PDB file of C-alpha atoms in Angstrom:
ATOM      1  CA  UNK F1180       0.009   0.000  -0.007  1.00 43.00           C
ATOM      2  CA  UNK F1181       1.322   3.437  -0.939  1.00 50.00           C
ATOM      3  CA  UNK F1182       0.822   6.416   1.360  1.00 51.00           C
ATOM      4  CA  UNK F1183       1.062   9.956   0.083  1.00 61.00           C
ATOM      5  CA  UNK F1184       1.755  12.511   2.769  1.00 68.00           C
ATOM      6  CA  UNK F1185      -0.295  15.703   2.665  1.00 76.00           C
ATOM      7  CA  UNK F1186       2.903  17.537   3.748  1.00 86.00           C
ATOM      8  CA  UNK F1187       4.374  19.786   1.060  1.00 92.00           C
ATOM      9  CA  UNK F1188       8.019  20.759   1.670  1.00 95.00           C
ATOM     10  CA  UNK F1189       8.775  24.520   1.770  1.00 96.00           C
ATOM     11  CA  UNK F1190      10.755  24.434  -1.488  1.00 96.00           C
ATOM     12  CA  UNK F1191       7.806  22.804  -3.254  1.00 96.00           C
ATOM     13  CA  UNK F1192       5.397  25.349  -1.749  1.00 96.00           C
ATOM     14  CA  UNK F1193       7.603  28.087  -3.203  1.00 97.00           C
ATOM     15  CA  UNK F1194       7.622  26.330  -6.583  1.00 97.00           C
ATOM     16  CA  UNK F1195       3.815  25.891  -6.630  1.00 97.00           C
ATOM     17  CA  UNK F1196       3.352  29.525  -5.579  1.00 97.00           C
ATOM     18  CA  UNK F1197       5.601  30.759  -8.389  1.00 98.00           C
ATOM     19  CA  UNK F1198       3.763  28.632 -10.959  1.00 97.00           C
ATOM     20  CA  UNK F1199       0.412  29.854  -9.623  1.00 97.00           C
ATOM     21  CA  UNK F1200       1.413  33.537  -9.798  1.00 96.00           C
ATOM     22  CA  UNK F1201       2.907  33.088 -13.294  1.00 95.00           C
ATOM     23  CA  UNK F1202      -0.238  31.472 -14.636  1.00 94.00           C
ATOM     24  CA  UNK F1203      -2.465  34.129 -13.088  1.00 94.00           C
ATOM     25  CA  UNK F1204      -0.398  36.891 -14.749  1.00 94.00           C
ATOM     26  CA  UNK F1205      -0.334  35.056 -18.072  1.00 90.00           C
ATOM     27  CA  UNK F1206      -4.121  34.592 -18.094  1.00 87.00           C
ATOM     28  CA  UNK F1207      -4.836  38.067 -16.630  1.00 91.00           C
ATOM     29  CA  UNK F1208      -6.654  36.583 -13.650  1.00 90.00           C
ATOM     30  CA  UNK F1209      -6.959  38.068 -10.202  1.00 94.00           C
ATOM     31  CA  UNK F1210      -5.586  36.238  -7.167  1.00 93.00           C
ATOM     32  CA  UNK F1211      -8.916  36.616  -5.349  1.00 95.00           C
ATOM     33  CA  UNK F1212     -11.045  35.153  -8.155  1.00 93.00           C
ATOM     34  CA  UNK F1213     -12.865  31.828  -8.349  1.00 91.00           C
ATOM     35  CA  UNK F1214     -10.574  30.968 -11.261  1.00 90.00           C
ATOM     36  CA  UNK F1215      -7.550  31.427  -8.990  1.00 93.00           C
ATOM     37  CA  UNK F1216      -9.091  29.134  -6.352  1.00 93.00           C
ATOM     38  CA  UNK F1217      -9.728  26.504  -9.002  1.00 91.00           C
ATOM     39  CA  UNK F1218      -6.189  26.835 -10.276  1.00 93.00           C
ATOM     40  CA  UNK F1219      -4.738  26.430  -6.792  1.00 94.00           C
ATOM     41  CA  UNK F1220      -6.801  23.282  -6.243  1.00 93.00           C
ATOM     42  CA  UNK F1221      -5.774  21.934  -9.638  1.00 93.00           C
ATOM     43  CA  UNK F1222      -2.046  22.572  -9.001  1.00 94.00           C
ATOM     44  CA  UNK F1223      -2.233  20.824  -5.633  1.00 94.00           C
ATOM     45  CA  UNK F1224      -4.073  17.881  -7.126  1.00 94.00           C
ATOM     46  CA  UNK F1225      -1.496  17.514  -9.894  1.00 95.00           C
ATOM     47  CA  UNK F1226       1.328  17.803  -7.354  1.00 96.00           C
ATOM     48  CA  UNK F1227      -0.300  15.232  -5.085  1.00 94.00           C
ATOM     49  CA  UNK F1228      -0.606  12.838  -8.024  1.00 94.00           C
ATOM     50  CA  UNK F1229       3.182  12.734  -8.038  1.00 94.00           C
ATOM     51  CA  UNK F1230       4.202  15.418 -10.510  1.00 96.00           C
ATOM     52  CA  UNK F1231       7.152  17.384  -9.136  1.00 96.00           C
ATOM     53  CA  UNK F1232       8.584  18.956 -12.293  1.00 97.00           C
ATOM     54  CA  UNK F1233       7.757  22.674 -12.492  1.00 97.00           C
ATOM     55  CA  UNK F1234       7.502  22.734 -16.290  1.00 96.00           C
ATOM     56  CA  UNK F1235       5.171  19.743 -16.300  1.00 96.00           C
ATOM     57  CA  UNK F1236       2.999  21.182 -13.507  1.00 96.00           C
ATOM     58  CA  UNK F1237       2.665  24.404 -15.510  1.00 94.00           C
ATOM     59  CA  UNK F1238       1.970  22.550 -18.757  1.00 93.00           C
ATOM     60  CA  UNK F1239      -0.717  20.372 -17.154  1.00 93.00           C
ATOM     61  CA  UNK F1240      -2.382  23.458 -15.653  1.00 90.00           C
ATOM     62  CA  UNK F1241      -2.412  25.553 -18.800  1.00 82.00           C
ATOM     63  CA  UNK F1242      -5.290  23.741 -20.530  1.00 74.00           C
ATOM     64  CA  UNK F1243      -7.357  24.260 -17.368  1.00 66.00           C
ATOM     65  CA  UNK F1244      -6.663  27.992 -17.373  1.00 66.00           C
ATOM     66  CA  UNK F1245      -7.480  28.376 -21.046  1.00 59.00           C
ATOM     67  CA  UNK F1246     -10.868  26.658 -20.570  1.00 57.00           C
ATOM     68  CA  UNK F1247     -11.948  29.100 -17.896  1.00 51.00           C
TER      69      UNK F1247
END
């Protein structure tokens, strides 16, 4: 049985935050919008699925942002 810890190391939090801010700027979205909340949830879900590469996290989140 595999156990995934809900703990996100500080360096990864910084990486996720940078990706989040970059995507918000690119898509001209506000940090306090529903779209931003959805993006944050999506990034965390992708991260928790095992993706740790910043470029891949960004790439997997872009289609989501463009649908909104």
